[in-house]
MMTF fields as JSON, N, C-alpha, C and O atoms, coordinates in Angstrom:
{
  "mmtfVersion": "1.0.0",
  "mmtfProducer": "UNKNOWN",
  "numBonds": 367,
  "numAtoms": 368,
  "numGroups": 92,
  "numChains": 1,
  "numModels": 1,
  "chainsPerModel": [1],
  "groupsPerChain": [92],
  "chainIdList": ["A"],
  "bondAtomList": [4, 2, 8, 6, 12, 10, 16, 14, 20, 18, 24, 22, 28, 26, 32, 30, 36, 34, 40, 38, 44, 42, 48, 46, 52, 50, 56, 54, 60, 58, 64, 62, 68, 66, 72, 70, 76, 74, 80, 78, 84, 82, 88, 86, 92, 90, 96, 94, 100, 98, 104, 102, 108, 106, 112, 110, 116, 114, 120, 118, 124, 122, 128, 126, 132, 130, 136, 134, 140, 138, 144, 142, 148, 146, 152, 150, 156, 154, 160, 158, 164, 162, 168, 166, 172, 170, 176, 174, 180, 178, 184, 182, 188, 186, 192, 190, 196, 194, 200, 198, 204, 202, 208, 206, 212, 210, 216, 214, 220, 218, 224, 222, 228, 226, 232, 230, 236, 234, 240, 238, 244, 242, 248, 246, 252, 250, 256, 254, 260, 258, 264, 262, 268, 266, 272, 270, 276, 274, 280, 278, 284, 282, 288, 286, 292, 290, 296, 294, 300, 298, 304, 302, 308, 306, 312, 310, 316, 314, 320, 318, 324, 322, 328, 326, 332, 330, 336, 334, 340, 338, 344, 342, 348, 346, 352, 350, 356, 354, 360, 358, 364, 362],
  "bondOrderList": [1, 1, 1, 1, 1, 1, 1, 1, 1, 1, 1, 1, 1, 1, 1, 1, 1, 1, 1, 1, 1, 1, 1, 1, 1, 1, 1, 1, 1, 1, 1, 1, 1, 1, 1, 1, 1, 1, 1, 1, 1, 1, 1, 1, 1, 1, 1, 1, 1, 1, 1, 1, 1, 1, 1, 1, 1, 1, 1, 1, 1, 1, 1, 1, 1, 1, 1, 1, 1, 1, 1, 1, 1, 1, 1, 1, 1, 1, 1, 1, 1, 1, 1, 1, 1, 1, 1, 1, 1, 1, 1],
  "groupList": [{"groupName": "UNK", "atomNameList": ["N", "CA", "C", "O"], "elementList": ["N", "C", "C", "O"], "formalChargeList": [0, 0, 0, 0], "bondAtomList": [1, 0, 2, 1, 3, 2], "bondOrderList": [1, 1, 2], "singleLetterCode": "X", "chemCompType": "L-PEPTIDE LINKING"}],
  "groupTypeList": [0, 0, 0, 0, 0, 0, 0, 0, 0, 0, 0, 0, 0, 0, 0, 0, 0, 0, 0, 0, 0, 0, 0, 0, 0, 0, 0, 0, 0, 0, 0, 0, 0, 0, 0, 0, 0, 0, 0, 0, 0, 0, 0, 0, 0, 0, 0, 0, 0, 0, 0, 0, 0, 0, 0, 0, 0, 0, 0, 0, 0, 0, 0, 0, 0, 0, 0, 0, 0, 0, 0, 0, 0, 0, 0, 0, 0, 0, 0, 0, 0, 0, 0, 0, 0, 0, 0, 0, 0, 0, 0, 0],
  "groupIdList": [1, 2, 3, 4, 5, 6, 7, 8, 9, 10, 11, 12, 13, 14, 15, 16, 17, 18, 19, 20, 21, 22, 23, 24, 25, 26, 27, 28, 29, 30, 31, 32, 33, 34, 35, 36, 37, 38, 39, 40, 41, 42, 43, 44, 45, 46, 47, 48, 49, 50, 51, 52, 53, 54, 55, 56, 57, 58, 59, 60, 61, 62, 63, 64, 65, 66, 67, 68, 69, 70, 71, 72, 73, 74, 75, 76, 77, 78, 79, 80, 81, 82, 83, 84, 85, 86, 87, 88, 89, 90, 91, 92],
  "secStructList": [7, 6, 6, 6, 6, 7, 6, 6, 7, 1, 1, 7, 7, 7, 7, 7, 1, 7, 7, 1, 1, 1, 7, 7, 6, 6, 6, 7, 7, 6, 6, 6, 6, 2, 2, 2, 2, 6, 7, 1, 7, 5, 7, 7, 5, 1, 2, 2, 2, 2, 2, 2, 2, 2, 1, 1, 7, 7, 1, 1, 7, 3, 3, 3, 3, 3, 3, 7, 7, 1, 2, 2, 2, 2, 2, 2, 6, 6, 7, 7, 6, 6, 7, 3, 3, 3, 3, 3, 3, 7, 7, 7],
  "xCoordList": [13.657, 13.687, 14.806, 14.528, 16.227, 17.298, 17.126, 18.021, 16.183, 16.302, 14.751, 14.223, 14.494, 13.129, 14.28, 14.097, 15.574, 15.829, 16.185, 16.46, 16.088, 15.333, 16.473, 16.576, 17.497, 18.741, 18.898, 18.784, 19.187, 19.756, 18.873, 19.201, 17.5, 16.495, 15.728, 15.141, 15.809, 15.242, 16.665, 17.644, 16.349, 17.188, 17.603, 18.713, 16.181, 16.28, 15.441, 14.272, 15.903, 14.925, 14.727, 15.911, 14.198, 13.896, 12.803, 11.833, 12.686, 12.22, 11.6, 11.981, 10.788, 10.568, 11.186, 10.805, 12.401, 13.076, 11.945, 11.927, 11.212, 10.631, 10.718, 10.711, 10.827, 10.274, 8.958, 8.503, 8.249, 6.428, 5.84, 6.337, 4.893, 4.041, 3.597, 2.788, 3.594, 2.916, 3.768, 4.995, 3.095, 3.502, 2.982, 1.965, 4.071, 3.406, 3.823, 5.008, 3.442, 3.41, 3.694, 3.89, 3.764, 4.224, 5.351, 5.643, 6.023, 7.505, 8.271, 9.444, 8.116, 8.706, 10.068, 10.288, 11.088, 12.501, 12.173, 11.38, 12.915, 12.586, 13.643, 14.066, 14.008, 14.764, 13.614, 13.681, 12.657, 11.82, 10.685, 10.074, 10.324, 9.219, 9.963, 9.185, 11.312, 11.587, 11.443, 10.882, 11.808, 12.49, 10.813, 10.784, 9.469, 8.116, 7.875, 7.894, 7.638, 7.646, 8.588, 7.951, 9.468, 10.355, 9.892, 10.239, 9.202, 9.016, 8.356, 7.173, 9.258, 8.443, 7.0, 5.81, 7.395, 6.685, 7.667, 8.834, 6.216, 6.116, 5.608, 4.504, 6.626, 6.136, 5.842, 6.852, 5.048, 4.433, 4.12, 3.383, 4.459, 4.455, 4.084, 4.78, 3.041, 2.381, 0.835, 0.552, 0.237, -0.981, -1.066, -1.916, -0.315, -0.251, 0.243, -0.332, 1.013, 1.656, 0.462, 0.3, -0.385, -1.776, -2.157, -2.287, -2.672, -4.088, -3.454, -4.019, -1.972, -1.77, -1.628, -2.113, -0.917, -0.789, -2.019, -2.027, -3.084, -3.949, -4.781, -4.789, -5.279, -6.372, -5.654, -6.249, -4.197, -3.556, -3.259, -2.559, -3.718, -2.74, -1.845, -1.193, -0.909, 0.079, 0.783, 0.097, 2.061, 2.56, 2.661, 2.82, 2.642, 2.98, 2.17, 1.807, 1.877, 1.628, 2.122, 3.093, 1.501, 1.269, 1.161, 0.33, 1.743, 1.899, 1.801, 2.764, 1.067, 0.787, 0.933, 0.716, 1.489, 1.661, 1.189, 1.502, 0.328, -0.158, -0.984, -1.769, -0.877, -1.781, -2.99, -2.843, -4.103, -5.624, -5.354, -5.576, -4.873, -4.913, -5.957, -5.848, -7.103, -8.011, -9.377, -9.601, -10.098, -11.67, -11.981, -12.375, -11.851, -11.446, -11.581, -12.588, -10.364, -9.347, -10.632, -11.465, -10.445, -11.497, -12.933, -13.553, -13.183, -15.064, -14.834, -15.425, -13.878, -13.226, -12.871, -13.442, -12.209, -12.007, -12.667, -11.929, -13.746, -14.828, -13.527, -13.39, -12.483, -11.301, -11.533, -12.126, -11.177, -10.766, -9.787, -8.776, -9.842, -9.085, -8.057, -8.081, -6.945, -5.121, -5.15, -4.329, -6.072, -5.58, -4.384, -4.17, -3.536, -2.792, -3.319, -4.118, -2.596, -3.527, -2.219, -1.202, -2.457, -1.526, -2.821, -3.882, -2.421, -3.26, -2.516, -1.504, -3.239, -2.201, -3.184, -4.402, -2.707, -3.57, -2.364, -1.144, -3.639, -2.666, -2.11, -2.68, -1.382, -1.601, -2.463, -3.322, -2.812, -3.723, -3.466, -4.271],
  "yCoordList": [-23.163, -22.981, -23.796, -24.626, -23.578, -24.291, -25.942, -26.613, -26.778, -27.903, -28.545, -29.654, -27.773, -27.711, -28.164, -29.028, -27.405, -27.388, -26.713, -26.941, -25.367, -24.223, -23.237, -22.336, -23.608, -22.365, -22.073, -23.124, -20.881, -20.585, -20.865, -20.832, -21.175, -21.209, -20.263, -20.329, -19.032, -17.417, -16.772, -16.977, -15.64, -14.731, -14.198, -14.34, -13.252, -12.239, -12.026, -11.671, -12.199, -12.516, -11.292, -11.228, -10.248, -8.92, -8.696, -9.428, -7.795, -7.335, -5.589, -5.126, -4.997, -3.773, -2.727, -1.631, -2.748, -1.463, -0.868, 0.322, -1.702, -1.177, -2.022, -3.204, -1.632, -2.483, -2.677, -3.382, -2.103, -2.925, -4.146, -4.9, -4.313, -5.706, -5.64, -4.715, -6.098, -6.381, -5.334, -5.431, -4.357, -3.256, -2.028, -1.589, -1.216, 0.341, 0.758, 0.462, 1.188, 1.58, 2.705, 3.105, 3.516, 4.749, 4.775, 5.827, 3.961, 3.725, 3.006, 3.378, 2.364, 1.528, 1.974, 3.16, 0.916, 1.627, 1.643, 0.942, 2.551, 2.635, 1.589, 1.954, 0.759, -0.686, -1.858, -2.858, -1.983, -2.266, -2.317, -3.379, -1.231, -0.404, -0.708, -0.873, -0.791, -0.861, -2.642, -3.135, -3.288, -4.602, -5.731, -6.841, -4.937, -5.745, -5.164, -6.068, -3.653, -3.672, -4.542, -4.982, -4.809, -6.269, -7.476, -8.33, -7.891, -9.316, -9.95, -9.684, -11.566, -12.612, -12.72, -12.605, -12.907, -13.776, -13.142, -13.09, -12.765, -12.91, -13.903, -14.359, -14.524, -15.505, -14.553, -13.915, -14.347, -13.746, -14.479, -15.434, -14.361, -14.849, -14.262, -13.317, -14.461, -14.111, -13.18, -12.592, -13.125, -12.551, -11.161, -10.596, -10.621, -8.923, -8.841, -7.908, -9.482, -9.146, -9.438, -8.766, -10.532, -10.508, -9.796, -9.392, -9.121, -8.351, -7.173, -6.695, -7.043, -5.759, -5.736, -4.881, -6.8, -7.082, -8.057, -8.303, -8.649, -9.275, -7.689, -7.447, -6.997, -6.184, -5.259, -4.404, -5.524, -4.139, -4.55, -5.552, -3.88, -4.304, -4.49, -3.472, -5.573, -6.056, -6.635, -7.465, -6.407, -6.293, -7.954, -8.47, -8.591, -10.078, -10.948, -10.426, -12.292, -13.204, -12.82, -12.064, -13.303, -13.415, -15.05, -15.765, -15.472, -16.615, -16.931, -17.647, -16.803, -16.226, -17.633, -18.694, -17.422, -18.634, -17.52, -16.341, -18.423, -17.94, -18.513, -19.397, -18.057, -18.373, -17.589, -16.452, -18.098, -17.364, -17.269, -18.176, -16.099, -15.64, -14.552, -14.226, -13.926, -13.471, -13.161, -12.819, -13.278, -13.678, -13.176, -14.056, -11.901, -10.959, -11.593, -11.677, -12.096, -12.654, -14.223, -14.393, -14.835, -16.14, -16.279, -17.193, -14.913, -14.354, -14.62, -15.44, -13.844, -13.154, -14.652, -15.064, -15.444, -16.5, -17.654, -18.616, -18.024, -18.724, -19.97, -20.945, -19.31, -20.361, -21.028, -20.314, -22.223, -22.27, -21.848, -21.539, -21.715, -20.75, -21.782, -22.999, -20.711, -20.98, -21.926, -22.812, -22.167, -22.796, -22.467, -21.255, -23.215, -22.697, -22.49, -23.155, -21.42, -21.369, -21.122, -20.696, -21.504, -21.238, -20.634, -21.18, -19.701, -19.378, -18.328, -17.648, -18.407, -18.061, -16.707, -16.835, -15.544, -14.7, -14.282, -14.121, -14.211, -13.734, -12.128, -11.349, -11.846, -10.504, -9.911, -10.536, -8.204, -7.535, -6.343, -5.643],
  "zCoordList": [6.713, 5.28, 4.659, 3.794, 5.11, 4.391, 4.885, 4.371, 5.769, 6.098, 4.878, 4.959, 4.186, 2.831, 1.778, 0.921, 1.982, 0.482, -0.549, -1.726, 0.508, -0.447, -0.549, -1.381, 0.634, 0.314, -0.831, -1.462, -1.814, -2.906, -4.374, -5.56, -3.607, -4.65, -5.26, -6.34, -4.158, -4.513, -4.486, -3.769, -5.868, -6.197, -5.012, -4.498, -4.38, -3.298, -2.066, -2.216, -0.94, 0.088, 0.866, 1.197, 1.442, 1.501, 2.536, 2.343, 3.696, 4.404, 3.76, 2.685, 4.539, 3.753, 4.293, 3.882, 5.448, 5.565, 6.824, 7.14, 7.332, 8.582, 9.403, 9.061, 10.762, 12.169, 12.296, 13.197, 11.453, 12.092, 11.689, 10.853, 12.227, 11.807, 10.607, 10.68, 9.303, 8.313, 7.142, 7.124, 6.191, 5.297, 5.446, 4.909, 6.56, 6.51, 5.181, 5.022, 4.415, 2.943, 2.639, 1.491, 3.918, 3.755, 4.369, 4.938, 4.411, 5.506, 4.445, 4.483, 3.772, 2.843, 2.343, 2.099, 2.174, 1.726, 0.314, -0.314, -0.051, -1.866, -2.455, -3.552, -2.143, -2.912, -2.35, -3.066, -1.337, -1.271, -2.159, -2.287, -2.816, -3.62, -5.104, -6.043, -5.37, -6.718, -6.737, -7.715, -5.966, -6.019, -6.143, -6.676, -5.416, -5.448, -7.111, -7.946, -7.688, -9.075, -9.962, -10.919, -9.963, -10.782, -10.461, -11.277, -9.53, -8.994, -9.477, -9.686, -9.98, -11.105, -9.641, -9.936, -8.44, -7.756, -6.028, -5.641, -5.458, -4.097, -3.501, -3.798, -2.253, -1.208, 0.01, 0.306, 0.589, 1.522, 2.848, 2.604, 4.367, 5.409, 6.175, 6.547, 6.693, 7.899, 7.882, 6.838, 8.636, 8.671, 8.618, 7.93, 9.238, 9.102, 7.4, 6.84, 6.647, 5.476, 4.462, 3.443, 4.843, 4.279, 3.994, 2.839, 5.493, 5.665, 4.278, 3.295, 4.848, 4.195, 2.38, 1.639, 2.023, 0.426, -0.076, -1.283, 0.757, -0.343, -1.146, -2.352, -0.261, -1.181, -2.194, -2.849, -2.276, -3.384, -4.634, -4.781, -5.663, -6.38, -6.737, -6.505, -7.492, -7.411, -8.584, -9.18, -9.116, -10.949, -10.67, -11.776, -10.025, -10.137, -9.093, -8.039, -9.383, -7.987, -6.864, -6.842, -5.678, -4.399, -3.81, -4.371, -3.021, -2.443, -1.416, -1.144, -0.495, 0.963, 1.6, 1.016, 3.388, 3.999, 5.321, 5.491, 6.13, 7.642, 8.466, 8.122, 9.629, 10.486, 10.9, 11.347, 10.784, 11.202, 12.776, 13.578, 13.048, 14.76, 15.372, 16.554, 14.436, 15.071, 14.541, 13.38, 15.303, 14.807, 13.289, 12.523, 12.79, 11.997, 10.828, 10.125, 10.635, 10.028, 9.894, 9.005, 10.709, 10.679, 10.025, 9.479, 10.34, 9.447, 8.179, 7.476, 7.864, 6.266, 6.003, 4.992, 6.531, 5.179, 5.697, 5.48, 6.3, 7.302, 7.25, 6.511, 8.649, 8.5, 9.909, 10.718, 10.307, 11.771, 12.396, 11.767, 13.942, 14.629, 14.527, 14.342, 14.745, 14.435, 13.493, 13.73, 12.045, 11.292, 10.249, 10.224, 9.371, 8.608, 6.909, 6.248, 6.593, 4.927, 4.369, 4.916, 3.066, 1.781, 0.68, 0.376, 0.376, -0.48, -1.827, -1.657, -3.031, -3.9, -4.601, -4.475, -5.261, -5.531, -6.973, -6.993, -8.259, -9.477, -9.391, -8.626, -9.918, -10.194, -10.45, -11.071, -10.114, -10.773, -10.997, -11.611]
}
């Protein structure tokens, strides 16, 4: 990230206060939960953070970066295997 450019270009860079793969939503730290309601804009990484924040709604953009790692996942966006996607979703 800092060899992009990008050090000091986002306000706030944030994990959700859990050890699991993707967003248990019922685990979530509540500075987590306050800090996505304020957000001009989420960048989103990885496939589990997908699966879990494309179908919700959401007070702002979504900016997703990942890798297609299982068939699943490959149906749903008729992607090739281990390809990479950027894909952008408005608020809703």
């Amino acid at each position: 990230m800092f060899a992009a450019g990008l050090e000091g270009a986002f306000p706030e860079a944030m994990d959700t206060g859990t050890d699991g793969v993707g967003i248990e939503w019922d685990r979530v730290s509540d500075q987590f939960k306050r800090t996505l309601e304020q957000a001009e804009l989420v960048i989103s990484k990885g496939m589990a953070n997908f699966e879990n924040l494309y179908p919700r709604s959401l007070p702002c953009p979504v900016f997703f970066l990942f890798r297609v790692k299982c068939r699943p996942m490959r149906d749903y966006l008729q992607a090739p295997p281990e390809s990479f996607w950027a894909l952008w979703k408005e608020k809703t």
